[in-house]
Coordinates of C-alpha atoms in Angstrom, one line a residue:
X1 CA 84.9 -141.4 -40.3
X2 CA 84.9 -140.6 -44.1
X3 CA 87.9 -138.7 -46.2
X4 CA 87.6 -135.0 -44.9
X5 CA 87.6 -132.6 -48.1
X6 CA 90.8 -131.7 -49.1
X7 CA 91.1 -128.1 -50.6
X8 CA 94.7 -128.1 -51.3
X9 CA 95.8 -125.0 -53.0
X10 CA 91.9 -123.7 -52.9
X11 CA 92.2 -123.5 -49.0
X12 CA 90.7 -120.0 -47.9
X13 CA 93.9 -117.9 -47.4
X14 CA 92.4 -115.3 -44.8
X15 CA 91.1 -116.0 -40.7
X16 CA 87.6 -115.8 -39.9
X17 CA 85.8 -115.9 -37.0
X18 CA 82.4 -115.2 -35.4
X19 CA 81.7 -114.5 -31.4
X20 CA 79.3 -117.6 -30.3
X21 CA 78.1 -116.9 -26.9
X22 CA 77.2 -113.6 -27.7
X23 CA 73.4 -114.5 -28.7
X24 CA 71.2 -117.7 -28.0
X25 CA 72.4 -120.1 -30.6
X26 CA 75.0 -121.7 -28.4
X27 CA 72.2 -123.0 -26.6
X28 CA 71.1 -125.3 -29.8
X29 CA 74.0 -127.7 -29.0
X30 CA 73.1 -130.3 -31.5
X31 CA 73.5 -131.7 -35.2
X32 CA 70.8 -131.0 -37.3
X33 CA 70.3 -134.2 -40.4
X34 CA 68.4 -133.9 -43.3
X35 CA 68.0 -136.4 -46.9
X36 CA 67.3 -134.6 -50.1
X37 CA 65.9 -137.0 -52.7
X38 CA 66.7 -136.5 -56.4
X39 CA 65.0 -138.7 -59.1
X40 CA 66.2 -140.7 -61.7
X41 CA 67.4 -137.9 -64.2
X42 CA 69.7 -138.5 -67.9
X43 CA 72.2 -135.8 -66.4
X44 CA 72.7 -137.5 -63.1
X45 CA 75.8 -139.5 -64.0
X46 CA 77.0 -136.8 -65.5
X47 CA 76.2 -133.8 -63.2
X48 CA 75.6 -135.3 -60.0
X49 CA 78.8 -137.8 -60.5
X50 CA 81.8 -138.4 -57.5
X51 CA 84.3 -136.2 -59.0
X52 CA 81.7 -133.2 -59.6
X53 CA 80.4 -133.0 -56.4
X54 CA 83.8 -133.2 -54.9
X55 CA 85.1 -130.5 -57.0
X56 CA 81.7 -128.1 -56.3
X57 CA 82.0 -128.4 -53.0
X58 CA 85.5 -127.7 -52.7
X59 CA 84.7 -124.4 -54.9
X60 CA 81.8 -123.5 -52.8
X61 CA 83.9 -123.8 -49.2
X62 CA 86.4 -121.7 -50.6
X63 CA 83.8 -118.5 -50.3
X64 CA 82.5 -119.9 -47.0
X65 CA 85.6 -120.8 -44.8
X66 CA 83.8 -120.7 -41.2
X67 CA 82.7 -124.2 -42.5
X68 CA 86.1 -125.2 -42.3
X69 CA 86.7 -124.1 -38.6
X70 CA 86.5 -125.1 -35.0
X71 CA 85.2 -123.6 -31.6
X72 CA 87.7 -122.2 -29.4
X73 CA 87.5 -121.4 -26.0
X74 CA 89.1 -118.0 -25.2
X75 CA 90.6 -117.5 -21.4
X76 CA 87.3 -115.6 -20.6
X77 CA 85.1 -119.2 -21.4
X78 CA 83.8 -117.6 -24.0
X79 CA 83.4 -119.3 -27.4
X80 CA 84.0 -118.4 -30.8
X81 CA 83.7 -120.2 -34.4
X82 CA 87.6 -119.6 -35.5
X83 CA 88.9 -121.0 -39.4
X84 CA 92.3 -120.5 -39.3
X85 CA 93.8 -121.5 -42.6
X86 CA 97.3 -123.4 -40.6
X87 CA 94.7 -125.3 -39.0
X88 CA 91.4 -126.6 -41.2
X89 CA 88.4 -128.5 -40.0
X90 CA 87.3 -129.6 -43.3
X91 CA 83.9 -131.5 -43.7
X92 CA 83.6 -134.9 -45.0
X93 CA 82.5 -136.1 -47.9
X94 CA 81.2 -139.6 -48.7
X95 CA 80.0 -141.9 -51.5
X96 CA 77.5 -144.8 -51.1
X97 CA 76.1 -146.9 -53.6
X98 CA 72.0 -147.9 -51.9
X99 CA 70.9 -151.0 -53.0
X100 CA 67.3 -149.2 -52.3
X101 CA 65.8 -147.4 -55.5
X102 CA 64.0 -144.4 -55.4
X103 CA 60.4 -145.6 -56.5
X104 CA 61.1 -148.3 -53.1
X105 CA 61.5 -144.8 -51.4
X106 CA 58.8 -142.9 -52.6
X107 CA 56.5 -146.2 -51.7
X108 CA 57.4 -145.3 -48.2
X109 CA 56.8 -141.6 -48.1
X110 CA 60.6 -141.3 -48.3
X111 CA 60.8 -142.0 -44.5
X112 CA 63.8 -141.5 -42.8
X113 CA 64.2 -144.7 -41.2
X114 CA 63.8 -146.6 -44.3
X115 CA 67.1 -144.6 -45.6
X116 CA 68.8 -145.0 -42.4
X117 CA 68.2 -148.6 -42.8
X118 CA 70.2 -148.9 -46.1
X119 CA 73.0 -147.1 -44.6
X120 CA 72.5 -144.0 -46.0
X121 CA 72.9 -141.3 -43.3
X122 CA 76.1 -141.0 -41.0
X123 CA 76.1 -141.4 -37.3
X124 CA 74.9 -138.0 -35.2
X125 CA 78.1 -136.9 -33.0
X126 CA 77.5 -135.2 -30.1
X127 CA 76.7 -131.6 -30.7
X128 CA 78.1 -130.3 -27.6
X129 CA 80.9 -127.7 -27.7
X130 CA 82.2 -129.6 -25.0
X131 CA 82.9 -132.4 -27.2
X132 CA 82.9 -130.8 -30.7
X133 CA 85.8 -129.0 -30.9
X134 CA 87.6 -131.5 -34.0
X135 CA 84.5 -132.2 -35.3
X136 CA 83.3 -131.2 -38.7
X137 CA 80.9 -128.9 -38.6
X138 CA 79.5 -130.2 -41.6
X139 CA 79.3 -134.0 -42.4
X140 CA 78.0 -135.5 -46.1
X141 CA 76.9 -139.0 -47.6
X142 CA 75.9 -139.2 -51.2
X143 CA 74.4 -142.3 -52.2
X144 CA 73.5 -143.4 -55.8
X145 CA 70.0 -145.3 -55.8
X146 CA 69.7 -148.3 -57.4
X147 CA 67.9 -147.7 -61.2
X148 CA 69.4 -144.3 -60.8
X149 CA 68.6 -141.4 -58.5
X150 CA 70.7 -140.0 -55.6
X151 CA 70.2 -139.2 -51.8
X152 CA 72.4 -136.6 -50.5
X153 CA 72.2 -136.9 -46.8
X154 CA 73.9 -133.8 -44.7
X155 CA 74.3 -132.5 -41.2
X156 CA 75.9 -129.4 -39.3
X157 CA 76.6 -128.2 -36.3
X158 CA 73.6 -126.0 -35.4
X159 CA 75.2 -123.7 -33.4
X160 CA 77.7 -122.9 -35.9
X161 CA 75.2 -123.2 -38.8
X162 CA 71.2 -123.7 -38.2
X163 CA 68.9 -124.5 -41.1
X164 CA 68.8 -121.0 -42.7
X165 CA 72.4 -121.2 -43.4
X166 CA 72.9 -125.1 -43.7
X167 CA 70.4 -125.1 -46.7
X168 CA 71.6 -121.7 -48.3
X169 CA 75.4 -123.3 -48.2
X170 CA 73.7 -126.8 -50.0
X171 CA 72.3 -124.1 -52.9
X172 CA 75.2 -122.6 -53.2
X173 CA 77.1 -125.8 -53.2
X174 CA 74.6 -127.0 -56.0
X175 CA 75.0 -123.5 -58.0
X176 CA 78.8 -124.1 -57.8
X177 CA 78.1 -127.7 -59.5
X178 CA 76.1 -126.4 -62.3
X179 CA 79.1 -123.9 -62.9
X180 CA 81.6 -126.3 -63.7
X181 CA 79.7 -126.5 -66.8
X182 CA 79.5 -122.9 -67.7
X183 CA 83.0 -122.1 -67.4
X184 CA 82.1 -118.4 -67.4
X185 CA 79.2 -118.3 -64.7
X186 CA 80.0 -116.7 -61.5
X187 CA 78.3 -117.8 -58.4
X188 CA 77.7 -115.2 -55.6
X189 CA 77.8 -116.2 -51.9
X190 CA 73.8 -115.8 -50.6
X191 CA 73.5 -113.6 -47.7
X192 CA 72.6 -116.0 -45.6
X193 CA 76.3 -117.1 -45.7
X194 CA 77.8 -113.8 -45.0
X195 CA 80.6 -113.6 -42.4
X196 CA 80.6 -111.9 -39.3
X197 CA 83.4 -111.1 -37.2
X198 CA 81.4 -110.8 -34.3
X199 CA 78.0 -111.9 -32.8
X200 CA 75.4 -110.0 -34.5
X201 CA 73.8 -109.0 -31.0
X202 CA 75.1 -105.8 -29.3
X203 CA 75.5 -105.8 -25.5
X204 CA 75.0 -102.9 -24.0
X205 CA 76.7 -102.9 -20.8
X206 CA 73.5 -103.0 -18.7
X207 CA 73.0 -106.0 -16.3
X208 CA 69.2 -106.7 -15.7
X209 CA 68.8 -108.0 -12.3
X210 CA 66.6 -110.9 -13.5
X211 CA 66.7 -113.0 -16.5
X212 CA 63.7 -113.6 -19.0
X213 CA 60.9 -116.2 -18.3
X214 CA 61.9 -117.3 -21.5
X215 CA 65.6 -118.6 -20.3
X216 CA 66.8 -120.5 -17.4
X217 CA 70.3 -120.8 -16.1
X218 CA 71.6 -123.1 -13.3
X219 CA 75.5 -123.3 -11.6
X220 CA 74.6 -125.1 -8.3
X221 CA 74.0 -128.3 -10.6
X222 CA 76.0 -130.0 -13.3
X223 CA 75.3 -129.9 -17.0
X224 CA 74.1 -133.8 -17.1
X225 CA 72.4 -133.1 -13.6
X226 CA 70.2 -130.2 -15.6
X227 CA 69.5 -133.1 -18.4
X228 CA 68.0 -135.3 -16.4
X229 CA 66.0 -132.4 -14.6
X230 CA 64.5 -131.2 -17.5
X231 CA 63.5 -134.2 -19.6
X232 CA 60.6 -136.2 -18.7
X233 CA 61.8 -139.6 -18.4
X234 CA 60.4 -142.0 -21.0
X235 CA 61.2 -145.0 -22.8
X236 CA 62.9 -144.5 -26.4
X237 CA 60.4 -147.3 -27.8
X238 CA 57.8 -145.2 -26.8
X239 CA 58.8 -142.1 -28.7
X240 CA 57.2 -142.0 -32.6
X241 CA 57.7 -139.3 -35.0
X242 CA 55.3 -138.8 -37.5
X243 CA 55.6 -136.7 -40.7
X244 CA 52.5 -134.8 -41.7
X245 CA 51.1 -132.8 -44.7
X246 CA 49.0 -129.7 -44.6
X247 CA 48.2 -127.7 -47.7
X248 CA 48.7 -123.9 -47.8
X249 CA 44.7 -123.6 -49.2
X250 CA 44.1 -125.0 -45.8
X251 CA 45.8 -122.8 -44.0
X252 CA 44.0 -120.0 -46.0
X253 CA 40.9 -121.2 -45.4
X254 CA 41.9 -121.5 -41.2
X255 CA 43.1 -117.7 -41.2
X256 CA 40.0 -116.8 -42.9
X257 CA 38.2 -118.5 -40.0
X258 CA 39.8 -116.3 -38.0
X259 CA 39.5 -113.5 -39.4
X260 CA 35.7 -113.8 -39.8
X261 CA 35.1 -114.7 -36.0
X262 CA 34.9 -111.3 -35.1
X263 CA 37.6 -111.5 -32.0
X264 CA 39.9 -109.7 -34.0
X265 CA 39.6 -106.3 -33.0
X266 CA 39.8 -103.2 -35.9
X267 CA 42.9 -102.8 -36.9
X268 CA 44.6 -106.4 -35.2
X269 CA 45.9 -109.1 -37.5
X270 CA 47.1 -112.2 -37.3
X271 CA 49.5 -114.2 -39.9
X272 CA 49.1 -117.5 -41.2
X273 CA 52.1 -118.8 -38.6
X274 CA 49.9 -117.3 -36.2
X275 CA 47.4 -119.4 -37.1
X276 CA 49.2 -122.7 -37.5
X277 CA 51.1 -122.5 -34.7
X278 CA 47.6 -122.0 -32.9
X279 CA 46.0 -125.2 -34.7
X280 CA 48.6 -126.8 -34.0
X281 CA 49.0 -126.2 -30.3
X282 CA 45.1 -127.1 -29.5
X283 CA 45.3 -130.3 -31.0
X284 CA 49.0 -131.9 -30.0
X285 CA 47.9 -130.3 -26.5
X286 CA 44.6 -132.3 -26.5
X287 CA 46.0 -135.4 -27.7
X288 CA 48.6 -135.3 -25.1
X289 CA 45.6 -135.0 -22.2
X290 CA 43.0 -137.3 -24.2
X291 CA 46.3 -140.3 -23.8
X292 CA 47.1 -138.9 -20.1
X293 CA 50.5 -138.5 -21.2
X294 CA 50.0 -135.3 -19.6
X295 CA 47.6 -134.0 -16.8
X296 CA 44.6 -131.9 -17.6
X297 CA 45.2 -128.1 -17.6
X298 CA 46.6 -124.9 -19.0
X299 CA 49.5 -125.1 -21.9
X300 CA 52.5 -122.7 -22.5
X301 CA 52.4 -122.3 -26.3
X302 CA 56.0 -120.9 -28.0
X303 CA 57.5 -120.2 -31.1
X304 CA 60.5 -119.8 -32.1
X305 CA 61.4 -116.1 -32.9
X306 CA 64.5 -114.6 -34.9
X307 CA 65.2 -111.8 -32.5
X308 CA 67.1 -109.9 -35.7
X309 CA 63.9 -107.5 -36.7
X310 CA 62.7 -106.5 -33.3
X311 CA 66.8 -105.5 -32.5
X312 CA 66.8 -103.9 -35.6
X313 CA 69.8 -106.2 -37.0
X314 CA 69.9 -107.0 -40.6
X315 CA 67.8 -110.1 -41.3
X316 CA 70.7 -111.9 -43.4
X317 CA 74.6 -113.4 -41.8
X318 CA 75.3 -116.2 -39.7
X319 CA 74.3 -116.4 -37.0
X320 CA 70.5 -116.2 -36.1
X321 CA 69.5 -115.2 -32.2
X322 CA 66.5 -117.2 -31.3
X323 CA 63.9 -116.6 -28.5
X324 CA 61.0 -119.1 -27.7
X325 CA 57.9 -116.1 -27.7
X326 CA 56.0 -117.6 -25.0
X327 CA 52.0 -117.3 -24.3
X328 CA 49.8 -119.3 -21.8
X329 CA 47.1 -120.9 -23.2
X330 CA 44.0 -122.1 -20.8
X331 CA 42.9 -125.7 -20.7
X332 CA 39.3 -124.3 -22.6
X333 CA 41.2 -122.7 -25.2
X334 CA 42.7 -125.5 -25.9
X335 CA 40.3 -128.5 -25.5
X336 CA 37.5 -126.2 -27.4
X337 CA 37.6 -126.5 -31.7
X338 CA 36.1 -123.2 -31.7
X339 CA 38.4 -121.4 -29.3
X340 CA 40.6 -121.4 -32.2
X341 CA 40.7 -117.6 -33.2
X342 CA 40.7 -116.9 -29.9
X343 CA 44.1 -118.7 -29.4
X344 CA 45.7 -117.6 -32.6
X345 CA 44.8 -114.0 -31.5
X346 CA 47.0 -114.4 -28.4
X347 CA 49.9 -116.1 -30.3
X348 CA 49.9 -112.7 -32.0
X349 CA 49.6 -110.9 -29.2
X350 CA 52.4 -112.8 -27.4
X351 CA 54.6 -111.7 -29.6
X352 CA 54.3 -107.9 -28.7
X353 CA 55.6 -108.1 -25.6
X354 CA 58.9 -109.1 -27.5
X355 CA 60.0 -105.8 -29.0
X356 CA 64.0 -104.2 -29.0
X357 CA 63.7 -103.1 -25.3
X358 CA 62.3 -107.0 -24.1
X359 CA 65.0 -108.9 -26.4
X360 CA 68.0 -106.5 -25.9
X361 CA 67.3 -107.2 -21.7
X362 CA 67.5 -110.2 -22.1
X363 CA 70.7 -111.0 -24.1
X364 CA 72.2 -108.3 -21.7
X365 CA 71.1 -110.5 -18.8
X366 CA 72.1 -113.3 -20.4
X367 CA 75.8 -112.2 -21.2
X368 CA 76.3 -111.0 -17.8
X369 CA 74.7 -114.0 -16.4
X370 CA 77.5 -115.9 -18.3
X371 CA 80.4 -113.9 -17.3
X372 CA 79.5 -114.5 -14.4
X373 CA 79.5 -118.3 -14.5
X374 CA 82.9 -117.7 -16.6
X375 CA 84.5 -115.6 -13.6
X376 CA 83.0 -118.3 -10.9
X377 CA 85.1 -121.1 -12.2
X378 CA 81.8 -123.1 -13.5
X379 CA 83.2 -125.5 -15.9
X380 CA 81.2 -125.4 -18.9
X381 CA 79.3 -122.4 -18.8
X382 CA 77.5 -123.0 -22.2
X383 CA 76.1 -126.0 -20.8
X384 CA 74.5 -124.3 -17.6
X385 CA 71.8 -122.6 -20.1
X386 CA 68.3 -123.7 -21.2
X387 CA 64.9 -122.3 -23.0
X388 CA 62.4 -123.0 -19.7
X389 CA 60.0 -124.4 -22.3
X390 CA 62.0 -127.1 -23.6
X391 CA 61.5 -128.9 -20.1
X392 CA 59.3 -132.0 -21.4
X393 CA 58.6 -132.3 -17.5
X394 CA 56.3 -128.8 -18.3
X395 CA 53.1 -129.1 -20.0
X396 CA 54.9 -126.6 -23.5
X397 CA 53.6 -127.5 -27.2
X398 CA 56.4 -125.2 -29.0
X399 CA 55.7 -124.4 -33.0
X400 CA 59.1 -123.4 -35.4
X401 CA 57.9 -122.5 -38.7
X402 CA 60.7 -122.7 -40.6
X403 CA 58.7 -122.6 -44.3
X404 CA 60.8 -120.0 -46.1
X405 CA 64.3 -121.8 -45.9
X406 CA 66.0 -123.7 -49.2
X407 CA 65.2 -127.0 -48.8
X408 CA 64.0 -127.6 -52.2
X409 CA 66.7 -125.2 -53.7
X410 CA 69.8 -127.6 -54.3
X411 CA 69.4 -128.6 -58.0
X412 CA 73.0 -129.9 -58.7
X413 CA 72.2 -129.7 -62.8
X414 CA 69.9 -132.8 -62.7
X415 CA 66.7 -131.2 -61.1
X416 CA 65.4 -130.3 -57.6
X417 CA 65.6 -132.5 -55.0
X418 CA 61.7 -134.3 -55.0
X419 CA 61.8 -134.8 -51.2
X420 CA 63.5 -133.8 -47.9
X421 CA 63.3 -135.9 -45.0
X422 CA 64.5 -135.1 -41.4
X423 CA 63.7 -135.5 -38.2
X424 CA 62.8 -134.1 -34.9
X425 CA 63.6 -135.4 -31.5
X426 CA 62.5 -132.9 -29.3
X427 CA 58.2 -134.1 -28.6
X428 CA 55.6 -131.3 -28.4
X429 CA 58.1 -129.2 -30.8
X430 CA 56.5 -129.1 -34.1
X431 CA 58.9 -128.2 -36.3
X432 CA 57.5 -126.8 -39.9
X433 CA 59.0 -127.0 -42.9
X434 CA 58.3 -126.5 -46.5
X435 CA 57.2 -129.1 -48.8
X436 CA 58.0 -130.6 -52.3
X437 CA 57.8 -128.2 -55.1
X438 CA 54.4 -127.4 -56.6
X439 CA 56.2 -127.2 -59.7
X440 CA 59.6 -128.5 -60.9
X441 CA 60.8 -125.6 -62.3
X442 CA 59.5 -123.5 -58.8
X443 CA 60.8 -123.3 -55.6
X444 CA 57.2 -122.3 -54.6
X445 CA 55.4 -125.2 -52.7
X446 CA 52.0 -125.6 -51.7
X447 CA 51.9 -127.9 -48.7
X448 CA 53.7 -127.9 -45.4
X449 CA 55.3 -130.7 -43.9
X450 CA 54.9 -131.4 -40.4
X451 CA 57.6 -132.7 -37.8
X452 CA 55.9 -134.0 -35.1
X453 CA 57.0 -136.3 -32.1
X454 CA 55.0 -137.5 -29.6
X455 CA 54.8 -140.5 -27.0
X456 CA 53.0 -143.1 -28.3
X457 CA 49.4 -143.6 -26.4
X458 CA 49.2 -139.5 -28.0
X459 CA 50.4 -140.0 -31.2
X460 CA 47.8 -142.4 -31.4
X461 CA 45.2 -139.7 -30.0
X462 CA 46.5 -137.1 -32.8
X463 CA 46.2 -139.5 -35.6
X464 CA 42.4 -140.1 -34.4
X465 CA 41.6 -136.9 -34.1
X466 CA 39.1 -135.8 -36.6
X467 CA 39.7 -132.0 -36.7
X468 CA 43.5 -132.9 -37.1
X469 CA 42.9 -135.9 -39.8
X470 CA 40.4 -133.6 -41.8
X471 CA 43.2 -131.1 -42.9
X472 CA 46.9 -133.4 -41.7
X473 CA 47.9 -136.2 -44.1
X474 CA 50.1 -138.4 -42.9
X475 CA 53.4 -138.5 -45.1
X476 CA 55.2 -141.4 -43.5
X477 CA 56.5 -142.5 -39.9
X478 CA 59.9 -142.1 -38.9

């Protein structure tokens, strides 16, 4: 494993910690990868060089010390993210000279693979908590491209830190490397990277005798015995991920669709997520029935959902407690082009039935359901939970739009990054997030770039689709 970062007399003096269990996220047991690409810029050597980025980052952990901690299991089982300054986790930081330049990239739609394959990205470790306790929670390769140029591959811990938070502590890395060369700048902490000393969910002392649709929990089996349950079982070769573009003047032009149907009744609206995640469900769905990957019939459709507004809860912190906002979706709607208002109508719809009373039964259930498990001896506890509609064995298309976070937002004092590439395991997830700058002096972007991973016979299917081809460009293959 590379050099961990060593803050020496910047090591953040005071404990921190934030509760774990108490919300959804320790159910996203995984580590979440992502490239940034940077051009060839005059400043890069300068800006973007070894000893900068080692010393920014060292500045920019100091303000964010739950970085620098570990999961602890308290005598209850549950979990909590603890940095206590005796005891560190620090990231690591690497340094990688590609023999790959970034016009070779750009050739290949900057695809993942491609950068893999030169050794530029860092083994995944096992996200489990299980597993994870001496594990960074954030891991970091830099490599300088041949003719100049600079990948900066990076990972976390996503139930320490999901994407929100992962890119908003990459800005604020970047903004702390632009300030070593304005001695006087100050660089505040974004909100996304506030503390909490506790989960952000209340629990409320009520034990709902049943648990959500949304949210399954199992102690008669094992946590590898749930796995296999859950996951359909299919070759790795057959798995390809796929990258796709869709403009935002598309999207426009879909919501107006809707819009003038006339199933929208006065007063209803629906917003363009609506409407993507609708577009999007129809033709995965029918792809996956037109290969026979999947049987003929009605789909459950999800997205993800931050469950902060509907509680109430400040929309900023750590920590971001997620339900998958379910709706069933009828094997016309889905198989018929112009059932497509119809279906984004009852995305939006769907998401009613989630309001503070819903979400606040069901992370009471959930915490009681887990005490329970905690005061039954299961071992493991965290590992007995699962979202019902991440079983692949289910026909589920899922949607996360996750188009307002900071990919694009890390300019180190050479420029923005031109590209971000990740990737996305998880098939019949769609997972949605911005694209390149439309400008690059603007964060503002006007495409989307899709995450999509399917097995093979219905990629193939999507890719011929016409309705999906007509507005989706394909940006490269995994």
């Amino acid at each position: 494993m590379a050099a961990r970062i060593d803050l020496g007399e910047h090591l953040p003096t005071e404990p921190a910690s934030r509760r774990i269990t108490g919300d959804t996220q320790f159910m996203f047991q995984f580590y979440k990868p992502c490239f940034q690409f940077y051009a060839p810029h005059a400043l890069t050597s300068q800006r973007m060089g070894a000893s900068s980025l080692r010393a920014s980052l060292v500045a920019a952990l100091r303000s964010c010390p739950l970085l620098l901690g570990r999961f602890v299991v308290h005598d209850d089982q549950s979990i909590s993210l603890d940095y206590n300054p005796e005891r560190p986790n620090a990231p690591t930081l690497e340094f990688h000279d590609a023999a790959l330049s970034f016009a070779e990239l750009r050739q290949r739609g900057f695809a993942y693979s491609l950068a893999s394959e030169h050794q530029m990205d860092l083994a995944i470790p096992d996200g489990s908590i299980s597993r994870g306790f001496d594990l960074p929670l954030l891991l970091v390769k830099v490599s300088y491209l041949r003719g100049g140029g600079v990948a900066v591959f990076s990972m976390s811990n996503h139930v320490a830190f999901d994407g929100n938070a992962v890119f908003s502590f990459l800005a604020h890395w970047a903004a702390c490397n632009r300030a070593l060369a304005e001695p006087q700048a100050s660089v505040a902490l974004p909100d996304a990277l506030q503390t909490y000393a506790t989960s952000l969910v209340r629990h409320t002392g009520n034990e709902p005798a049943a648990g959500p649709v949304e949210i399954s929990v199992d102690a008669t089996r094992t946590p590898d015995e749930i796995a296999t349950a859950i996951t359909r079982v299919v070759a790795r070769s057959s798995m390809r991920a796929c990258v796709f573009s869709i403009t935002t003047a598309s999207l426009a032009r879909l919501k107006q669709q809707v819009s003038d149907s006339g199933v929208l009744a006065a007063g209803e609206w629906v917003s363009t997520n609506n409407v993507l995640a609708a577009f999007i469900a129809q033709h995965v769905a029918r792809a996956n029935m037109d290969a026979q990957t999947y049987d003929a019939g009605a789909w459950t459709v999800f997205q993800s959902l931050d469950m902060r507004r509907p509680l109430g809860l400040a929309p900023r912190g750590l920590g971001s407690p997620i339900m998958l906002a379910e709706c069933q979706a009828s094997y016309a709607e889905i198989t018929d082009a112009a059932g497509l208002p119809a279906l984004a109508r009852r995305v939006r719809g769907s998401v009613d039935k989630y309001d503070a009373a819903y979400l606040q039964d069901a992370v009471d259930w959930m915490h009681a359901a887990y005490r329970r498990l905690a005061q039954s001896d299961v071992a493991e506890p965290w590992r007995h939970f699962w979202f019902t509609a991440l079983n692949t064995n289910r026909r589920c298309v899922g949607v996360s739009c996750m188009n307002r976070i900071p990919i694009y937002d890390a300019d180190f004092g050479a420029g923005r990054p031109q590209m971000a590439r990740s990737f996305n395991p998880r098939p019949n997830y769609v997972i949605v997030f911005p694209g390149p700058p439309a400008a690059t002096a603007s964060a503002e972007y006007d495409t989307l770039h899709l995450y999509v991973t399917l097995e093979q016979p219905a990629m193939d299917a999507l890719r011929a689709d016409p309705g999906w081809s007509e507005l989706c460009t394909l940006v490269s293959e995994f």
